Short mmCIF file of N, CA and C in Angstrom, two decimals:
data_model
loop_
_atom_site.label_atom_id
_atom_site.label_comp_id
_atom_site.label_asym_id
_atom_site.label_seq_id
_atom_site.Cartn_x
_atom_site.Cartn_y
_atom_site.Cartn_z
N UNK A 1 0.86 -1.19 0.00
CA UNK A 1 0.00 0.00 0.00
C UNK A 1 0.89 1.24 0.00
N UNK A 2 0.92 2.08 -1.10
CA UNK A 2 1.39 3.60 -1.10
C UNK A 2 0.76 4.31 0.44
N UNK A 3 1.19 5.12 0.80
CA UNK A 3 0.96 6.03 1.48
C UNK A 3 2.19 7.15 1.47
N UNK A 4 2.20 8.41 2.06
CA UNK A 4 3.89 9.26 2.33
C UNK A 4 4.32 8.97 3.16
N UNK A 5 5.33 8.73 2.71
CA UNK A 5 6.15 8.17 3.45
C UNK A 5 6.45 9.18 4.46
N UNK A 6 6.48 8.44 6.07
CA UNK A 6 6.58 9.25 7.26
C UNK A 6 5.73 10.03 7.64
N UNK A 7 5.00 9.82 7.08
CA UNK A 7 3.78 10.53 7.69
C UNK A 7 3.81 10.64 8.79
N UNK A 8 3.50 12.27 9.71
CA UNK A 8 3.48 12.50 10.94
C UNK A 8 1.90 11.70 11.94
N UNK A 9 2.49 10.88 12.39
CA UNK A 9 1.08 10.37 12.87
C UNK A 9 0.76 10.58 15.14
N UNK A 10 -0.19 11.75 15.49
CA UNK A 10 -0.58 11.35 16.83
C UNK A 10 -1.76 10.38 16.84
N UNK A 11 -1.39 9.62 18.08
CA UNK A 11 -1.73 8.14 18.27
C UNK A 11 -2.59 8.34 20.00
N UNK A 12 -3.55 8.78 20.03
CA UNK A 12 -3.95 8.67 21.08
C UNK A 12 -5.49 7.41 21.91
N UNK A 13 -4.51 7.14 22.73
CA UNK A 13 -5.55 5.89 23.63
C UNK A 13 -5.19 6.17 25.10
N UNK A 14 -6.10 5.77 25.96
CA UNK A 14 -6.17 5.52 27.03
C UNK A 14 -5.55 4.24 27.48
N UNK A 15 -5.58 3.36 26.87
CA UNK A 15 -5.07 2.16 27.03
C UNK A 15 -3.59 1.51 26.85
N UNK A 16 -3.01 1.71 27.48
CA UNK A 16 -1.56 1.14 27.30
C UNK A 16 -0.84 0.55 26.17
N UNK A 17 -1.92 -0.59 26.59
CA UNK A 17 -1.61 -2.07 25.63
C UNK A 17 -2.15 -1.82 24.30
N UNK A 18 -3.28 -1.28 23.92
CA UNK A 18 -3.24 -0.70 22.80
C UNK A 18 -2.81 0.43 22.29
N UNK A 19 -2.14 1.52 22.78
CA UNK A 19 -1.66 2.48 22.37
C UNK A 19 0.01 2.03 21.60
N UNK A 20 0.36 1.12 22.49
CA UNK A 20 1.80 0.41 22.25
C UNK A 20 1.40 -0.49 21.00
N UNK A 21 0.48 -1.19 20.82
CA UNK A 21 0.40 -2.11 19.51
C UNK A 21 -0.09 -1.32 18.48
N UNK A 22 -0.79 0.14 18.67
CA UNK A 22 -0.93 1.03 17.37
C UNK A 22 0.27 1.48 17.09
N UNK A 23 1.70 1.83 17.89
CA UNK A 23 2.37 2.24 17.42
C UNK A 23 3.27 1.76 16.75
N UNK A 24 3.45 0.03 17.42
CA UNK A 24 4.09 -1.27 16.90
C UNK A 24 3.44 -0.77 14.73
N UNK A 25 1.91 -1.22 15.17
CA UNK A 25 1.79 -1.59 13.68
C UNK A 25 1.69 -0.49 12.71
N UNK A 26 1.72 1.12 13.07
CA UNK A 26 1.81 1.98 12.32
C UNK A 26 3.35 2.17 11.89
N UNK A 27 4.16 2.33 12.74
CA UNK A 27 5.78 2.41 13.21
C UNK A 27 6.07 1.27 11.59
N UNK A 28 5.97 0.47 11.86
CA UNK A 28 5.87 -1.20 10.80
C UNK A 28 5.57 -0.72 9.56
N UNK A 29 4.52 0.24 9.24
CA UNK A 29 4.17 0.51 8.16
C UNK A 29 4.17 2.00 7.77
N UNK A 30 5.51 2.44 8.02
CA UNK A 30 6.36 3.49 7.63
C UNK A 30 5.96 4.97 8.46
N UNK A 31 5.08 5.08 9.08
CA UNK A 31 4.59 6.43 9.49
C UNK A 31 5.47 6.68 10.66
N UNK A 32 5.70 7.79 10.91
CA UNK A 32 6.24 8.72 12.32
C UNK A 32 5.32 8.47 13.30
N UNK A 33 5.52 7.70 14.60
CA UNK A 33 4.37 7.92 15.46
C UNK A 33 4.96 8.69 16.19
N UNK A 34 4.02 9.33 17.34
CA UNK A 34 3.43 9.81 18.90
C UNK A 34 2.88 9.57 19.00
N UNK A 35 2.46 9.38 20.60
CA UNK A 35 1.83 8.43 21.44
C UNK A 35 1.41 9.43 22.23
N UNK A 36 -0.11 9.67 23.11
CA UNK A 36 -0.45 10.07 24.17
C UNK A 36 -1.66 9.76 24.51
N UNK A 37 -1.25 9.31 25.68
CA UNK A 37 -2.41 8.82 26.42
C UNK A 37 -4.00 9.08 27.05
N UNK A 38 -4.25 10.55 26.42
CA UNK A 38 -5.43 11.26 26.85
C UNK A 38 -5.25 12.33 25.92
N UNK A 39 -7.40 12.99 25.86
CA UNK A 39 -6.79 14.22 25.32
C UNK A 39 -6.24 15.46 25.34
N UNK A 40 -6.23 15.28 26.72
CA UNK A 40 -5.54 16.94 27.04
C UNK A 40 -3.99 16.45 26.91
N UNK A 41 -3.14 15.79 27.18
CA UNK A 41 -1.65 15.25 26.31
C UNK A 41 -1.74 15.08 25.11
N UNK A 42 -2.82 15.27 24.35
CA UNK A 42 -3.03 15.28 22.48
C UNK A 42 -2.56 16.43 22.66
N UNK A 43 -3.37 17.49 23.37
CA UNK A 43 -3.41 19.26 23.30
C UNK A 43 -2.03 19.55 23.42
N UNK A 44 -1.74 18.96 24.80
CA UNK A 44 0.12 19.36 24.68
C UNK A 44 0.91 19.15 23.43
N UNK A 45 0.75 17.79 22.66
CA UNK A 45 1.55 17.15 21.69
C UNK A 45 1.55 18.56 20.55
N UNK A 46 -0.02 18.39 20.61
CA UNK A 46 -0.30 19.57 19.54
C UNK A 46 0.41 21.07 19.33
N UNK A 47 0.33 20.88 20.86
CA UNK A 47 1.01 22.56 21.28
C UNK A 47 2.59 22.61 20.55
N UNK A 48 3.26 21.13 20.84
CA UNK A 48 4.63 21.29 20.79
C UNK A 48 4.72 21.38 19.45
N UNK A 49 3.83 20.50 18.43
CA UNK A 49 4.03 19.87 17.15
C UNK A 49 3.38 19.96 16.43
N UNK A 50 3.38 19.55 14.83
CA UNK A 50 2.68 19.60 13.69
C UNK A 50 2.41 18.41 13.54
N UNK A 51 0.99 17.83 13.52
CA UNK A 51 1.16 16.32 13.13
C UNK A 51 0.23 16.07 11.43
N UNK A 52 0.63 15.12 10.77
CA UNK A 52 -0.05 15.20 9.55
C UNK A 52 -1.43 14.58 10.07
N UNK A 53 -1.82 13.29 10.82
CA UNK A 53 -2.88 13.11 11.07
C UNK A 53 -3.10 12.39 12.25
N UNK A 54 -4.12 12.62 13.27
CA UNK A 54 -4.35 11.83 14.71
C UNK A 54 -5.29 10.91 14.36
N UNK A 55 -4.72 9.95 15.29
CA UNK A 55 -5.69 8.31 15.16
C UNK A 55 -6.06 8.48 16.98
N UNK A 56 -7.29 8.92 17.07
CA UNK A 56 -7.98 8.85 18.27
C UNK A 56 -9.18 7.84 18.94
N UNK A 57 -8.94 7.42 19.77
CA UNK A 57 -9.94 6.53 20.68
C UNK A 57 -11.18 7.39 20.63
N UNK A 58 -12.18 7.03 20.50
CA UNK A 58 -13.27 7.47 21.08
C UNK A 58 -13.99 7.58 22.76
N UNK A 59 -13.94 6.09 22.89
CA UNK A 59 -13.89 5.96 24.61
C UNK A 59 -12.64 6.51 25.55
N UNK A 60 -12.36 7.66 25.80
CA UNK A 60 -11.61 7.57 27.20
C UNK A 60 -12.03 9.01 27.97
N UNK A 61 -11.52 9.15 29.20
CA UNK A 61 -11.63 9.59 30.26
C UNK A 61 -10.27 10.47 30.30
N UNK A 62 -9.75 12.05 30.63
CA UNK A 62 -11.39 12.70 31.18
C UNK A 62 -12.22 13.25 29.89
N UNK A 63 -11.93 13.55 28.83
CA UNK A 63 -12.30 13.85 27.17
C UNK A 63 -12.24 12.70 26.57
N UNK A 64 -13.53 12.37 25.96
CA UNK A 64 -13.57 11.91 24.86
C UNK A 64 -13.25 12.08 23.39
N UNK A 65 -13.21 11.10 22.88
CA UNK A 65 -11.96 11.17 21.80
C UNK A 65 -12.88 12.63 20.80
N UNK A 66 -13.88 12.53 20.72
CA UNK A 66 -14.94 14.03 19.95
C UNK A 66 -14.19 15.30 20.67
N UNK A 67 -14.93 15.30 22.36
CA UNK A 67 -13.98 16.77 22.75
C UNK A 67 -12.86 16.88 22.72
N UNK A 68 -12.52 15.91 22.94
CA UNK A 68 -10.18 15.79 22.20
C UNK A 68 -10.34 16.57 21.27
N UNK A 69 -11.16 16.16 20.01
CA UNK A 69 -10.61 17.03 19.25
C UNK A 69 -11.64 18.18 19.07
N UNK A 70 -12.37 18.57 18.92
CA UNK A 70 -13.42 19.91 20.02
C UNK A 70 -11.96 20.90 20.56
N UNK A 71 -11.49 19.89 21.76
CA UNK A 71 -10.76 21.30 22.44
C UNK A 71 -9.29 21.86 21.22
N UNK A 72 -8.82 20.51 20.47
CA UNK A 72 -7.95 20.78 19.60
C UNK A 72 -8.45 22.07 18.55
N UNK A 73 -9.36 21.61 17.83
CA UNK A 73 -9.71 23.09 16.72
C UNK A 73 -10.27 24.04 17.55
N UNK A 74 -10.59 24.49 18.87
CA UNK A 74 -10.77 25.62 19.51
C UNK A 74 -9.32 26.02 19.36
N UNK A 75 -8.25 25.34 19.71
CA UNK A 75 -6.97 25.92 19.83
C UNK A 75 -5.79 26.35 18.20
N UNK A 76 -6.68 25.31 17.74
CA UNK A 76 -5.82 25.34 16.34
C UNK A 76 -6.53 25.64 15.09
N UNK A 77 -7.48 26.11 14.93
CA UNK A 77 -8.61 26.24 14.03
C UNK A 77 -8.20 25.19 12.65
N UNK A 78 -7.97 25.74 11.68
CA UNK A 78 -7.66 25.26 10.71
C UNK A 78 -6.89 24.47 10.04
N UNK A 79 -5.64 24.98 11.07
CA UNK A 79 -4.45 23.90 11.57
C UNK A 79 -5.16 22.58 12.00
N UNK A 80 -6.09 21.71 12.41
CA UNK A 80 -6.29 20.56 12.91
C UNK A 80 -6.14 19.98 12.17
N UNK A 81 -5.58 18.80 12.63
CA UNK A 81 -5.10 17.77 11.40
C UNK A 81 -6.37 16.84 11.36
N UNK A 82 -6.40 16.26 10.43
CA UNK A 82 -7.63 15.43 10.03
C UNK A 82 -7.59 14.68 11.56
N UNK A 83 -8.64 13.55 11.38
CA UNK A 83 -8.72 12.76 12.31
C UNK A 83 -9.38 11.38 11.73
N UNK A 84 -8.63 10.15 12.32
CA UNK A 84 -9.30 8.95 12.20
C UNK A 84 -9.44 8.33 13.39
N UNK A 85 -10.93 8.06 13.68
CA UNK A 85 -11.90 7.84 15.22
C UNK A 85 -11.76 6.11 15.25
N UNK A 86 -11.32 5.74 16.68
CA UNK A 86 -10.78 4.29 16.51
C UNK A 86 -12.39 3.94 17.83
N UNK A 87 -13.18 2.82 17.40
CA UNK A 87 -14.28 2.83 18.52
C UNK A 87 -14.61 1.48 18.22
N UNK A 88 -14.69 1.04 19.76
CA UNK A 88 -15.44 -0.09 19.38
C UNK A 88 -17.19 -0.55 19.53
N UNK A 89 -17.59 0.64 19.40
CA UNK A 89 -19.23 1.09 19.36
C UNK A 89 -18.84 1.17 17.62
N UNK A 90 -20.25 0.30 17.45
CA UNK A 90 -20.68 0.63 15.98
C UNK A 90 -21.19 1.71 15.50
N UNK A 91 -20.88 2.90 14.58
CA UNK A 91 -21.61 4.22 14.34
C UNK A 91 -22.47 4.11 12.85
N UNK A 92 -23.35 4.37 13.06
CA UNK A 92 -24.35 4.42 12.15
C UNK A 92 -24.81 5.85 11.92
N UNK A 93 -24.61 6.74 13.09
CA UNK A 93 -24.98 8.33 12.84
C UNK A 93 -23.58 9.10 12.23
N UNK A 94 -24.23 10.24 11.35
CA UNK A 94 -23.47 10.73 11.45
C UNK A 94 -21.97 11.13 12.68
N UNK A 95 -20.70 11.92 12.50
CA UNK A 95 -19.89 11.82 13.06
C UNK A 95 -20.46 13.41 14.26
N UNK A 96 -20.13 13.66 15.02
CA UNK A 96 -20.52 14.85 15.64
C UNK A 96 -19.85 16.11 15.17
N UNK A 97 -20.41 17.30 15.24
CA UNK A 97 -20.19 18.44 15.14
C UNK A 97 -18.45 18.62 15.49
N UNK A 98 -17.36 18.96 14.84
CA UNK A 98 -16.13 18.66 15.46
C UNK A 98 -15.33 19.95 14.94
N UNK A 99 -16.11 20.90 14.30
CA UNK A 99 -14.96 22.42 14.11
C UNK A 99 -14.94 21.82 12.55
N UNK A 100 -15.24 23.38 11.87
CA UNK A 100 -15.36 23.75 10.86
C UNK A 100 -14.74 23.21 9.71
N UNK A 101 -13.30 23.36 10.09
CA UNK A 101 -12.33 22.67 9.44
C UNK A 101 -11.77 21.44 9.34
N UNK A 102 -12.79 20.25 10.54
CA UNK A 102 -11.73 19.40 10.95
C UNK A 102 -12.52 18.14 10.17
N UNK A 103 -11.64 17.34 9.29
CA UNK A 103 -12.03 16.31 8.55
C UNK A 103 -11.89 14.81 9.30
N UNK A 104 -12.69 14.11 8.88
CA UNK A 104 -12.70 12.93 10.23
C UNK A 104 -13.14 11.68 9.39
N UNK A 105 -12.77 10.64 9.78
CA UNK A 105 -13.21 8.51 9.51
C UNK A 105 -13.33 8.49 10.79
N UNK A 106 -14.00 7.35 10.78
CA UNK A 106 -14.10 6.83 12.08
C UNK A 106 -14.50 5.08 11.59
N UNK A 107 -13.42 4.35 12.45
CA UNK A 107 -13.36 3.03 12.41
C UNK A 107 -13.68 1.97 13.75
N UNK A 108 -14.40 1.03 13.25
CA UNK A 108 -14.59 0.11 14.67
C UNK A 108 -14.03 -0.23 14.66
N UNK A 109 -13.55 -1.29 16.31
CA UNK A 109 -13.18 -2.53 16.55
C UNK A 109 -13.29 -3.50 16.26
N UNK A 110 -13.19 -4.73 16.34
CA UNK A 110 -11.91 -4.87 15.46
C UNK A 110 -11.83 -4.53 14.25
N UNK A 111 -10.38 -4.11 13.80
CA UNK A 111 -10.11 -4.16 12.44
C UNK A 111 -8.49 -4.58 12.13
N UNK A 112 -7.97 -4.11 10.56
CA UNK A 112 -7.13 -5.30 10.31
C UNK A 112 -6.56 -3.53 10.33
N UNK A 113 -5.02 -3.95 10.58
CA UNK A 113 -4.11 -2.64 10.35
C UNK A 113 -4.23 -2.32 9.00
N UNK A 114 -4.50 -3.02 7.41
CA UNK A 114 -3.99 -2.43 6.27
C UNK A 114 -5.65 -1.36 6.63
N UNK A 115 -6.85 -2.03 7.31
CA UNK A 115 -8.03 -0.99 7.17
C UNK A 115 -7.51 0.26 7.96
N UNK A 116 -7.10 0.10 8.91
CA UNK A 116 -6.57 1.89 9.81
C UNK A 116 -5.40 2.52 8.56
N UNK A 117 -4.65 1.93 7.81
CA UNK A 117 -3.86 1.88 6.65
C UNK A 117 -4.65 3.01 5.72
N UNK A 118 -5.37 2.54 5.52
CA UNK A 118 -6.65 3.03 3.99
C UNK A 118 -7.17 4.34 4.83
N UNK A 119 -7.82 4.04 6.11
CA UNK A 119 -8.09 5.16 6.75
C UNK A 119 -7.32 6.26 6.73
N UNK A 120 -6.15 6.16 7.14
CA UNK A 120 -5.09 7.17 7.37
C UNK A 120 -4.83 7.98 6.04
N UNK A 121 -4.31 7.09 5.09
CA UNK A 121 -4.28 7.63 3.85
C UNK A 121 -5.52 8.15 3.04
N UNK A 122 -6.81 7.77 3.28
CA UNK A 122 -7.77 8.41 3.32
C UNK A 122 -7.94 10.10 3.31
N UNK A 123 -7.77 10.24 5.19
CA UNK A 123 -7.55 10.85 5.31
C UNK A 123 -6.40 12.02 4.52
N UNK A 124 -5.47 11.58 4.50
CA UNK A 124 -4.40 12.30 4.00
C UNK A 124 -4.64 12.93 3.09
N UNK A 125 -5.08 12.24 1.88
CA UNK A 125 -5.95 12.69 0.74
C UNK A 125 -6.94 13.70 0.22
N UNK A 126 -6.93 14.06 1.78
CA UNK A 126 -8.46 15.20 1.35
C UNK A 126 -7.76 16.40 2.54
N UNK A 127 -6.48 16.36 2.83
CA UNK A 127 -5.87 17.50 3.13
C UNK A 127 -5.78 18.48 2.39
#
């Protein structure tokens, strides 16, 4: 699968064990990761950095993966980098209201890495 190579990728989960195996299998398939564990450490990442695109949890505590990025385009307007929504709730509704500018996928649980793959570059695509 093409994608650019190195792509800047933030990687945010609540979960350890999966935050470490998204970065295993993105890392594997050429992209730049960061890692943070919540969304207000997205906000920091953000603060420090430019990322080409965030792969966010939906479920965690104390922001959910929506106001994660909510509080991100309050801070970065246009600057927000796309987003691909990692959930293991099935979505059938539309995605929520998330800032003007901010382009978004959203993928369930389980899936195969080349699908978060397609996602990402997806994404990328409509930067």
């Amino acid at each position: 699968m093409s994608h650019p190579a190195g792509a800047h990728l933030l990687v945010v989960d609540d979960e350890a064990q999966i935050l470490e195996l998204l970065d295993l299998t993105l890392s594997m398939q050429g992209f730049t990761v960061t890692c943070a564990a919540s969304g207000p450490e997205a906000l920091e990442r953000c603060r420090a950095q430019r990322f080409d695109v965030i792969v966010m949890d939906v479920l965690m505590s104390p922001w959910d993966g929506f106001e994660s990025v909510r509080a991100l385009h309050r801070e970065l307007g246009a600057a927000t980098p796309p987003v691909v929504f990692l959930s293991g709730l099935s979505r059938r509704e539309p995605l929520p209201e998330l800032g003007e500018h901010v382009r978004a996928e959203y993928l369930v649980k389980p899936f195969r890495p080349s699908q978060l793959v397609e996602r990402i570059v997806s994404v990328l695509g409509t930067s």
